[in-house]
Amino acid sequence: MNRRTFLRSVGVIGAVGTSGCAAQLNPVAETPTPELTPTPEPPATRAGTALTGMYPGGPNREDAIANLGLYTEWLDQPPAVAVVFVDGLIPDGAKQGFVEGPLTDIWNAGHVPMITWQPFAQAKQQTSETVERAIAAGEHDDHLSSWATLLEAWARPYGDRTRGRRFYFRPAHEMNGSWFPWSAVDSSRIDTTVTPALNGSGSANGSGGESPAAGTPEDYVEMWRRLYDAFGRTDLDATNVQWVWAVNADEVGGIRMERYYPGDEYADWVGLDGFNFGGSQSYSRWRTPEELFDPMLGRLRELTDKPVTLTEFATSSFTGSKGDGEYRPARKAEWIEAAYEYVAANDIKMTCWFNVDKSGTDEADWAVFGGERGTEQASVSGTEYAAYAAYNRTVSGDDFLGALPDYPPLLTDAEFAGTF
């Protein structure tokens, strides 16, 4: 199972929770409303390179939260951001269950959630290849409205009387690939294996590639703006939600990512997803952070001056080429150090490590803690875990910012907005 199929399957943090099954997500459970207390004066915005973040995997909701706790204990500080996935076109009970369950669990564990909102139908494989067109045309306005209302109630339970919660919102990510229905390529008829393009574009001239069976970049833009406008009819503001428009580092399908950009007034951050597969796949080779990110990062910088985040990134330890090689954790450790040097040198303001080991097509040993391999055995809560000391050493330093455990909003407004 490849990474994209895995994420299609799990929906929310490692749990098959957005299927509409009330028993799984407990959508009728009473979630305690945060106590109405004055918010303390915010601390000074910290100087630093980037916010820390991670995707904790699963395989279920409880395991994901436990993983976050172990990860925090290992680092001796809570990551600022925890990535979570949810399907957008699901029954209201499942939406409520996600908000009251995984989303609240992440916040209570001391992390700002990054909601990756995927416009999948309840039966994912039945999602239309023109789902973005349908959303843009208003066919799913009830879903957009219910999400906006639920997340407003979650983030602002007492309105203006006190500071509430906050979240990053990353809708319809990796649209410049060929594996999701909201791309302008018919993903139902294209192998989801991501073959990296040398120049960051899936075609010689980087244009064209639309399928008549799929939506268009223009449909995608209108979908994004309609979703944004639905949230705009609530009282959510930039201290509650930051919008993250995230592309894949390797462009697949021949449609340039710039055509999907909704405009500066509709996005707060721009994100990059990128993975160094090393020699783990038949098509892949070892790539440095510069080789992986430079082409698309340069184009993002030309497109906008919004802060940049690595919303999903990781490296394998498998060297060699075309699946013929060996696992070398020491080389992965070197890549980790180089990646964070790259983050600092390129003014990237948030980094979210994809901390899951998977096997098969489009998968590798991504984890830096709790996976199959590491450069050391770390003792956490009395148990030994494979871990990469280079990651711990880097993100635990003063240059990388975790959450503020003694400040209820978890980050200052400037940190939340990437202006530090």
Short mmCIF file of C-alpha atoms in Angstrom, two decimals:
data_model
loop_
_atom_site.label_atom_id
_atom_site.label_comp_id
_atom_site.label_asym_id
_atom_site.label_seq_id
_atom_site.Cartn_x
_atom_site.Cartn_y
_atom_site.Cartn_z
CA MET A 1 0.00 0.00 0.00
CA ASN A 2 1.54 3.32 -1.02
CA ARG A 3 1.50 6.48 1.05
CA ARG A 4 -1.38 8.06 -0.87
CA THR A 5 -3.47 4.89 -0.68
CA PHE A 6 -2.62 4.65 3.02
CA LEU A 7 -3.85 8.19 3.63
CA ARG A 8 -6.97 7.56 1.56
CA SER A 9 -7.65 4.55 3.80
CA VAL A 10 -7.01 6.06 7.21
CA GLY A 11 -8.73 9.42 6.84
CA VAL A 12 -8.03 10.85 10.29
CA ILE A 13 -4.94 10.29 12.42
CA GLY A 14 -4.41 6.66 11.64
CA ALA A 15 -8.06 5.78 12.24
CA VAL A 16 -10.74 4.71 9.79
CA GLY A 17 -12.84 7.32 11.46
CA THR A 18 -14.46 9.36 8.75
CA SER A 19 -16.56 6.56 7.37
CA GLY A 20 -19.61 7.86 9.17
CA CYS A 21 -19.60 5.07 11.75
CA ALA A 22 -20.65 6.74 14.97
CA ALA A 23 -19.25 3.98 17.14
CA GLN A 24 -15.73 4.55 15.86
CA LEU A 25 -15.63 8.29 16.37
CA ASN A 26 -18.19 8.61 19.14
CA PRO A 27 -19.76 11.70 17.52
CA VAL A 28 -22.36 12.09 20.27
CA ALA A 29 -19.81 12.17 23.07
CA GLU A 30 -19.81 15.27 25.21
CA THR A 31 -16.58 17.20 24.75
CA PRO A 32 -15.89 19.44 27.74
CA THR A 33 -15.95 23.11 26.80
CA PRO A 34 -12.71 24.83 27.78
CA GLU A 35 -12.99 26.66 31.05
CA LEU A 36 -13.75 30.38 30.67
CA THR A 37 -10.66 32.01 32.14
CA PRO A 38 -8.77 35.13 31.14
CA THR A 39 -6.01 34.43 28.66
CA PRO A 40 -2.67 35.46 30.13
CA GLU A 41 -0.60 38.12 28.47
CA PRO A 42 1.23 36.56 25.52
CA PRO A 43 4.91 35.92 25.93
CA ALA A 44 7.35 37.60 23.61
CA THR A 45 7.49 36.05 20.17
CA ARG A 46 10.53 33.82 20.09
CA ALA A 47 13.40 34.18 17.70
CA GLY A 48 13.99 30.98 15.81
CA THR A 49 14.24 29.25 12.47
CA ALA A 50 11.01 27.26 12.22
CA LEU A 51 8.13 25.68 14.08
CA THR A 52 8.44 21.94 14.67
CA GLY A 53 5.74 19.50 13.63
CA MET A 54 5.04 15.87 12.79
CA TYR A 55 2.53 13.39 11.48
CA PRO A 56 2.17 10.74 14.23
CA GLY A 57 0.65 7.90 12.24
CA GLY A 58 -1.54 5.44 14.09
CA PRO A 59 -2.86 2.87 13.33
CA ASN A 60 -5.77 4.27 15.36
CA ARG A 61 -6.72 7.40 17.24
CA GLU A 62 -5.45 6.19 20.61
CA ASP A 63 -2.13 5.05 19.16
CA ALA A 64 -1.67 8.36 17.36
CA ILE A 65 -2.08 10.34 20.58
CA ALA A 66 0.19 7.91 22.42
CA ASN A 67 2.78 8.37 19.66
CA LEU A 68 2.60 12.13 20.14
CA GLY A 69 3.17 11.70 23.86
CA LEU A 70 6.19 9.45 23.39
CA TYR A 71 7.59 11.73 20.71
CA THR A 72 7.20 14.73 23.04
CA GLU A 73 8.91 12.88 25.87
CA TRP A 74 11.77 11.88 23.58
CA LEU A 75 12.31 15.47 22.43
CA ASP A 76 11.64 16.92 25.90
CA GLN A 77 9.33 19.48 24.28
CA PRO A 78 5.99 19.28 22.47
CA PRO A 79 6.08 19.74 18.69
CA ALA A 80 4.21 22.90 17.80
CA VAL A 81 2.11 21.24 15.08
CA ALA A 82 0.53 17.81 14.62
CA VAL A 83 -0.78 16.88 11.17
CA VAL A 84 -4.15 15.13 10.94
CA PHE A 85 -6.16 13.96 7.92
CA VAL A 86 -9.91 14.06 7.47
CA ASP A 87 -12.26 13.48 4.56
CA GLY A 88 -14.46 16.45 3.74
CA LEU A 89 -17.64 15.03 2.19
CA ILE A 90 -18.76 12.81 5.05
CA PRO A 91 -21.90 12.73 7.23
CA ASP A 92 -22.30 15.45 9.85
CA GLY A 93 -22.02 12.90 12.66
CA ALA A 94 -18.59 11.86 11.43
CA LYS A 95 -17.54 15.50 11.12
CA GLN A 96 -18.58 16.12 14.69
CA GLY A 97 -16.81 12.96 15.78
CA PHE A 98 -13.58 14.15 14.20
CA VAL A 99 -13.82 17.53 15.91
CA GLU A 100 -14.72 16.09 19.31
CA GLY A 101 -12.26 13.23 18.99
CA PRO A 102 -8.90 13.45 17.18
CA LEU A 103 -8.90 17.24 16.78
CA THR A 104 -9.58 17.86 20.47
CA ASP A 105 -7.17 15.10 21.49
CA ILE A 106 -4.34 16.80 19.59
CA TRP A 107 -5.10 20.16 21.18
CA ASN A 108 -5.34 18.70 24.67
CA ALA A 109 -1.99 16.99 24.11
CA GLY A 110 -0.45 20.43 23.59
CA HIS A 111 -0.15 20.76 19.80
CA VAL A 112 -1.75 23.00 17.19
CA PRO A 113 -3.54 20.71 14.70
CA MET A 114 -2.93 21.00 10.98
CA ILE A 115 -6.14 19.70 9.41
CA THR A 116 -5.49 18.16 6.02
CA TRP A 117 -8.99 18.41 4.54
CA GLN A 118 -9.36 15.93 1.70
CA PRO A 119 -12.48 16.34 -0.49
CA PHE A 120 -13.20 12.64 -0.56
CA ALA A 121 -16.70 11.21 -0.48
CA GLN A 122 -17.68 8.83 2.32
CA ALA A 123 -16.77 5.91 0.02
CA LYS A 124 -13.38 7.26 -1.02
CA GLN A 125 -12.97 5.28 -4.22
CA GLN A 126 -16.33 6.59 -5.43
CA THR A 127 -15.16 10.20 -5.26
CA SER A 128 -15.81 11.89 -8.59
CA GLU A 129 -12.85 12.91 -10.74
CA THR A 130 -14.62 16.27 -11.02
CA VAL A 131 -15.18 16.74 -7.29
CA GLU A 132 -13.51 20.15 -7.40
CA ARG A 133 -15.93 21.27 -10.11
CA ALA A 134 -18.92 20.08 -8.07
CA ILE A 135 -17.71 21.93 -4.97
CA ALA A 136 -17.02 25.07 -7.01
CA ALA A 137 -20.55 24.89 -8.43
CA GLY A 138 -22.10 24.79 -4.95
CA GLU A 139 -23.17 21.15 -4.98
CA HIS A 140 -21.53 20.53 -1.59
CA ASP A 141 -22.26 23.83 0.14
CA ASP A 142 -23.94 21.97 3.01
CA HIS A 143 -20.65 20.22 3.76
CA LEU A 144 -18.65 23.43 3.59
CA SER A 145 -21.10 25.22 5.87
CA SER A 146 -21.18 22.43 8.45
CA TRP A 147 -17.37 22.25 8.58
CA ALA A 148 -17.12 26.00 9.02
CA THR A 149 -19.74 26.00 11.78
CA LEU A 150 -18.21 23.05 13.65
CA LEU A 151 -14.67 24.43 13.52
CA GLU A 152 -15.84 27.89 14.57
CA ALA A 153 -17.57 26.37 17.61
CA TRP A 154 -14.44 24.36 18.40
CA ALA A 155 -12.03 27.27 18.05
CA ARG A 156 -14.25 29.98 19.59
CA PRO A 157 -16.45 28.27 22.22
CA TYR A 158 -16.87 31.55 24.13
CA GLY A 159 -16.78 33.93 21.20
CA ASP A 160 -14.86 37.10 21.98
CA ARG A 161 -14.95 36.61 25.74
CA THR A 162 -11.66 34.72 25.87
CA ARG A 163 -9.03 33.26 23.57
CA GLY A 164 -10.00 29.89 22.19
CA ARG A 165 -8.22 27.26 20.14
CA ARG A 166 -6.48 27.53 16.80
CA PHE A 167 -5.66 25.32 13.82
CA TYR A 168 -3.98 25.23 10.44
CA PHE A 169 -6.24 24.28 7.54
CA ARG A 170 -4.70 22.49 4.53
CA PRO A 171 -7.41 21.65 1.97
CA ALA A 172 -6.95 19.52 -1.15
CA HIS A 173 -3.18 19.11 -0.98
CA GLU A 174 -0.78 17.79 -3.65
CA MET A 175 -3.09 18.89 -6.44
CA ASN A 176 -0.14 19.06 -8.86
CA GLY A 177 0.19 15.28 -8.80
CA SER A 178 -1.86 12.56 -10.43
CA TRP A 179 -3.06 10.54 -7.44
CA PHE A 180 -5.94 12.59 -6.01
CA PRO A 181 -9.32 13.25 -7.66
CA TRP A 182 -8.98 17.01 -7.14
CA SER A 183 -6.04 17.23 -9.53
CA ALA A 184 -6.73 18.13 -13.15
CA VAL A 185 -5.53 14.68 -14.19
CA ASP A 186 -7.84 11.67 -14.21
CA SER A 187 -6.34 9.77 -11.27
CA SER A 188 -8.66 6.81 -11.76
CA ARG A 189 -6.73 5.84 -14.88
CA ILE A 190 -3.18 6.72 -13.84
CA ASP A 191 -0.72 4.69 -11.79
CA THR A 192 -0.18 6.48 -8.49
CA THR A 193 3.55 5.80 -8.45
CA VAL A 194 5.30 9.15 -8.30
CA THR A 195 8.13 9.20 -10.82
CA PRO A 196 10.21 12.29 -9.97
CA ALA A 197 10.65 14.73 -12.85
CA LEU A 198 14.13 16.15 -13.13
CA ASN A 199 12.99 19.75 -13.55
CA GLY A 200 10.10 19.58 -11.09
CA SER A 201 7.54 19.33 -13.88
CA GLY A 202 5.81 16.30 -15.26
CA SER A 203 6.13 17.41 -18.87
CA ALA A 204 8.73 18.97 -21.11
CA ASN A 205 7.10 22.38 -21.14
CA GLY A 206 5.18 22.10 -17.88
CA SER A 207 1.84 22.96 -19.46
CA GLY A 208 -1.21 21.10 -20.62
CA GLY A 209 -2.00 17.65 -19.34
CA GLU A 210 -5.68 18.18 -18.47
CA SER A 211 -7.95 15.18 -18.81
CA PRO A 212 -11.49 15.69 -20.15
CA ALA A 213 -12.61 13.24 -17.45
CA ALA A 214 -11.23 15.40 -14.65
CA GLY A 215 -11.70 18.91 -13.35
CA THR A 216 -9.47 21.84 -14.30
CA PRO A 217 -7.09 24.07 -12.35
CA GLU A 218 -9.72 26.77 -12.65
CA ASP A 219 -12.26 24.47 -10.99
CA TYR A 220 -9.75 23.85 -8.20
CA VAL A 221 -9.26 27.57 -7.62
CA GLU A 222 -13.00 28.16 -7.49
CA MET A 223 -13.41 25.22 -5.09
CA TRP A 224 -10.76 26.66 -2.77
CA ARG A 225 -12.29 30.13 -2.83
CA ARG A 226 -15.78 28.81 -2.17
CA LEU A 227 -14.48 26.86 0.84
CA TYR A 228 -12.58 29.91 2.07
CA ASP A 229 -15.68 32.09 1.70
CA ALA A 230 -17.75 29.59 3.70
CA PHE A 231 -15.34 30.01 6.60
CA GLY A 232 -15.39 33.76 6.00
CA ARG A 233 -19.07 33.81 6.98
CA THR A 234 -18.07 32.75 10.52
CA ASP A 235 -16.22 34.75 13.17
CA LEU A 236 -13.01 32.78 12.67
CA ASP A 237 -10.07 35.10 12.11
CA ALA A 238 -6.35 34.82 11.42
CA THR A 239 -5.64 34.13 15.11
CA ASN A 240 -7.90 31.04 14.92
CA VAL A 241 -7.13 29.61 11.48
CA GLN A 242 -4.25 29.83 9.02
CA TRP A 243 -4.84 28.54 5.49
CA VAL A 244 -2.09 26.37 4.00
CA TRP A 245 -1.93 25.75 0.24
CA ALA A 246 0.40 22.77 -0.22
CA VAL A 247 1.88 21.32 -3.42
CA ASN A 248 4.00 18.26 -4.11
CA ALA A 249 7.71 18.84 -4.67
CA ASP A 250 7.61 16.62 -7.76
CA GLU A 251 5.09 17.73 -10.33
CA VAL A 252 3.38 14.79 -12.01
CA GLY A 253 0.84 15.03 -14.79
CA GLY A 254 2.12 17.99 -16.73
CA ILE A 255 0.04 20.77 -15.14
CA ARG A 256 2.04 23.50 -13.47
CA MET A 257 1.26 24.14 -9.84
CA GLU A 258 0.97 27.90 -10.39
CA ARG A 259 -2.34 27.37 -12.18
CA TYR A 260 -3.88 26.02 -8.96
CA TYR A 261 -2.92 28.95 -6.74
CA PRO A 262 -6.05 30.67 -5.37
CA GLY A 263 -4.35 34.04 -4.77
CA ASP A 264 -2.62 35.72 -1.87
CA GLU A 265 -5.89 36.87 -0.33
CA TYR A 266 -6.98 33.23 0.00
CA ALA A 267 -3.86 31.67 1.56
CA ASP A 268 -1.68 32.40 4.59
CA TRP A 269 1.08 29.84 4.01
CA VAL A 270 2.36 27.79 1.09
CA GLY A 271 3.50 24.24 1.71
CA LEU A 272 5.73 21.62 0.13
CA ASP A 273 5.42 17.84 0.45
CA GLY A 274 8.58 15.99 -0.53
CA PHE A 275 10.21 12.62 0.17
CA ASN A 276 13.70 11.30 -0.51
CA PHE A 277 13.00 7.70 -1.51
CA GLY A 278 16.69 6.96 -1.90
CA GLY A 279 17.09 3.63 -3.65
CA SER A 280 13.90 2.13 -2.22
CA GLN A 281 11.85 2.28 -5.44
CA SER A 282 12.44 1.05 -8.98
CA TYR A 283 12.34 4.66 -10.24
CA SER A 284 14.13 6.45 -7.42
CA ARG A 285 17.60 7.57 -6.49
CA TRP A 286 19.13 9.31 -3.51
CA ARG A 287 18.44 13.06 -3.58
CA THR A 288 19.81 15.78 -1.38
CA PRO A 289 17.40 18.34 0.14
CA GLU A 290 18.55 20.80 -2.54
CA GLU A 291 17.78 18.36 -5.35
CA LEU A 292 14.41 17.51 -3.83
CA PHE A 293 13.12 20.95 -2.91
CA ASP A 294 15.01 23.62 -4.87
CA PRO A 295 13.03 23.53 -8.14
CA MET A 296 9.60 23.84 -6.54
CA LEU A 297 10.70 26.14 -3.72
CA GLY A 298 12.11 28.56 -6.27
CA ARG A 299 8.82 28.60 -8.13
CA LEU A 300 6.88 29.15 -4.90
CA ARG A 301 9.10 32.11 -4.05
CA GLU A 302 8.36 33.60 -7.46
CA LEU A 303 4.65 33.01 -7.00
CA THR A 304 4.19 34.58 -3.55
CA ASP A 305 5.98 35.91 -0.49
CA LYS A 306 3.83 33.87 1.92
CA PRO A 307 5.74 31.88 4.58
CA VAL A 308 6.75 28.39 3.50
CA THR A 309 6.23 25.13 5.39
CA LEU A 310 7.34 21.58 4.70
CA THR A 311 3.95 20.04 5.41
CA GLU A 312 5.08 16.44 4.84
CA PHE A 313 8.69 15.43 4.40
CA ALA A 314 11.04 12.59 5.26
CA THR A 315 13.84 10.42 3.95
CA SER A 316 14.47 6.72 3.64
CA SER A 317 17.70 5.16 4.84
CA PHE A 318 17.82 2.88 1.79
CA THR A 319 20.77 3.66 -0.45
CA GLY A 320 21.69 2.27 -3.84
CA SER A 321 19.40 2.57 -6.83
CA LYS A 322 16.24 1.01 -8.26
CA GLY A 323 15.52 -1.03 -5.16
CA ASP A 324 18.98 -2.62 -5.12
CA GLY A 325 20.94 -1.45 -2.10
CA GLU A 326 20.98 -1.50 1.67
CA TYR A 327 19.60 0.34 4.67
CA ARG A 328 22.13 2.80 6.08
CA PRO A 329 20.73 4.73 9.07
CA ALA A 330 23.92 6.78 9.33
CA ARG A 331 23.27 8.19 5.87
CA LYS A 332 19.70 9.02 6.81
CA ALA A 333 21.06 10.87 9.85
CA GLU A 334 23.29 12.93 7.58
CA TRP A 335 20.29 13.77 5.37
CA ILE A 336 18.30 14.88 8.42
CA GLU A 337 21.04 17.29 9.45
CA ALA A 338 21.36 18.58 5.89
CA ALA A 339 17.58 19.04 5.62
CA TYR A 340 17.39 21.24 8.69
CA GLU A 341 20.40 23.22 7.51
CA TYR A 342 18.46 23.69 4.27
CA VAL A 343 15.40 24.86 6.23
CA ALA A 344 17.48 27.48 8.04
CA ALA A 345 19.27 28.66 4.89
CA ASN A 346 16.00 29.04 2.94
CA ASP A 347 13.83 30.75 5.57
CA ILE A 348 11.33 27.88 5.82
CA LYS A 349 9.09 28.57 8.80
CA MET A 350 7.57 25.18 9.67
CA THR A 351 8.67 21.56 9.31
CA CYS A 352 6.32 18.57 9.72
CA TRP A 353 8.12 15.22 9.65
CA PHE A 354 6.15 12.25 8.32
CA ASN A 355 6.93 9.86 11.17
CA VAL A 356 5.59 6.58 9.78
CA ASP A 357 7.42 3.52 8.48
CA LYS A 358 5.60 1.87 5.58
CA SER A 359 6.56 -0.80 3.07
CA GLY A 360 5.66 -1.31 -0.56
CA THR A 361 5.29 0.94 -3.58
CA ASP A 362 5.90 4.62 -2.83
CA GLU A 363 6.85 3.78 0.75
CA ALA A 364 9.97 3.58 2.87
CA ASP A 365 11.30 3.77 6.41
CA TRP A 366 10.35 7.42 7.03
CA ALA A 367 10.18 7.40 10.86
CA VAL A 368 12.77 9.17 13.02
CA PHE A 369 11.34 7.70 16.23
CA GLY A 370 9.67 4.38 16.92
CA GLY A 371 10.29 2.85 13.50
CA GLU A 372 12.26 -0.21 12.48
CA ARG A 373 15.64 1.53 12.33
CA GLY A 374 17.65 4.29 13.93
CA THR A 375 21.13 5.29 14.97
CA GLU A 376 20.37 4.60 18.62
CA GLN A 377 17.94 2.98 21.02
CA ALA A 378 16.15 5.70 23.02
CA SER A 379 14.59 4.83 26.36
CA VAL A 380 11.20 6.53 26.73
CA SER A 381 8.78 5.63 29.54
CA GLY A 382 10.78 2.50 30.25
CA THR A 383 10.69 1.16 26.68
CA GLU A 384 13.45 1.14 24.07
CA TYR A 385 12.67 2.69 20.68
CA ALA A 386 14.76 2.94 17.52
CA ALA A 387 15.49 6.63 17.00
CA TYR A 388 17.64 9.10 15.12
CA ALA A 389 19.71 11.19 17.50
CA ALA A 390 20.44 13.71 14.74
CA TYR A 391 16.75 14.63 14.55
CA ASN A 392 16.40 15.01 18.31
CA ARG A 393 19.56 17.04 18.57
CA THR A 394 18.48 19.37 15.77
CA VAL A 395 14.84 20.10 16.57
CA SER A 396 15.44 20.26 20.33
CA GLY A 397 17.82 23.18 19.89
CA ASP A 398 16.91 26.82 20.36
CA ASP A 399 16.56 27.42 16.62
CA PHE A 400 13.43 25.27 16.32
CA LEU A 401 10.26 26.20 18.16
CA GLY A 402 7.91 23.78 19.88
CA ALA A 403 4.57 24.61 21.46
CA LEU A 404 4.39 26.86 24.52
CA PRO A 405 2.92 24.52 27.16
CA ASP A 406 2.27 27.30 29.68
CA TYR A 407 0.49 29.60 27.22
CA PRO A 408 -3.07 28.40 26.40
CA PRO A 409 -3.00 29.40 22.68
CA LEU A 410 0.22 27.32 22.39
CA LEU A 411 1.91 29.84 20.05
CA THR A 412 2.01 33.60 19.88
CA ASP A 413 -0.02 35.12 17.05
CA ALA A 414 3.18 35.98 15.16
CA GLU A 415 4.54 32.45 15.54
CA PHE A 416 1.21 31.01 14.39
CA ALA A 417 1.36 33.21 11.30
CA GLY A 418 5.00 32.44 10.53
CA THR A 419 6.17 36.04 11.09
CA PHE A 420 9.10 35.53 13.39
#
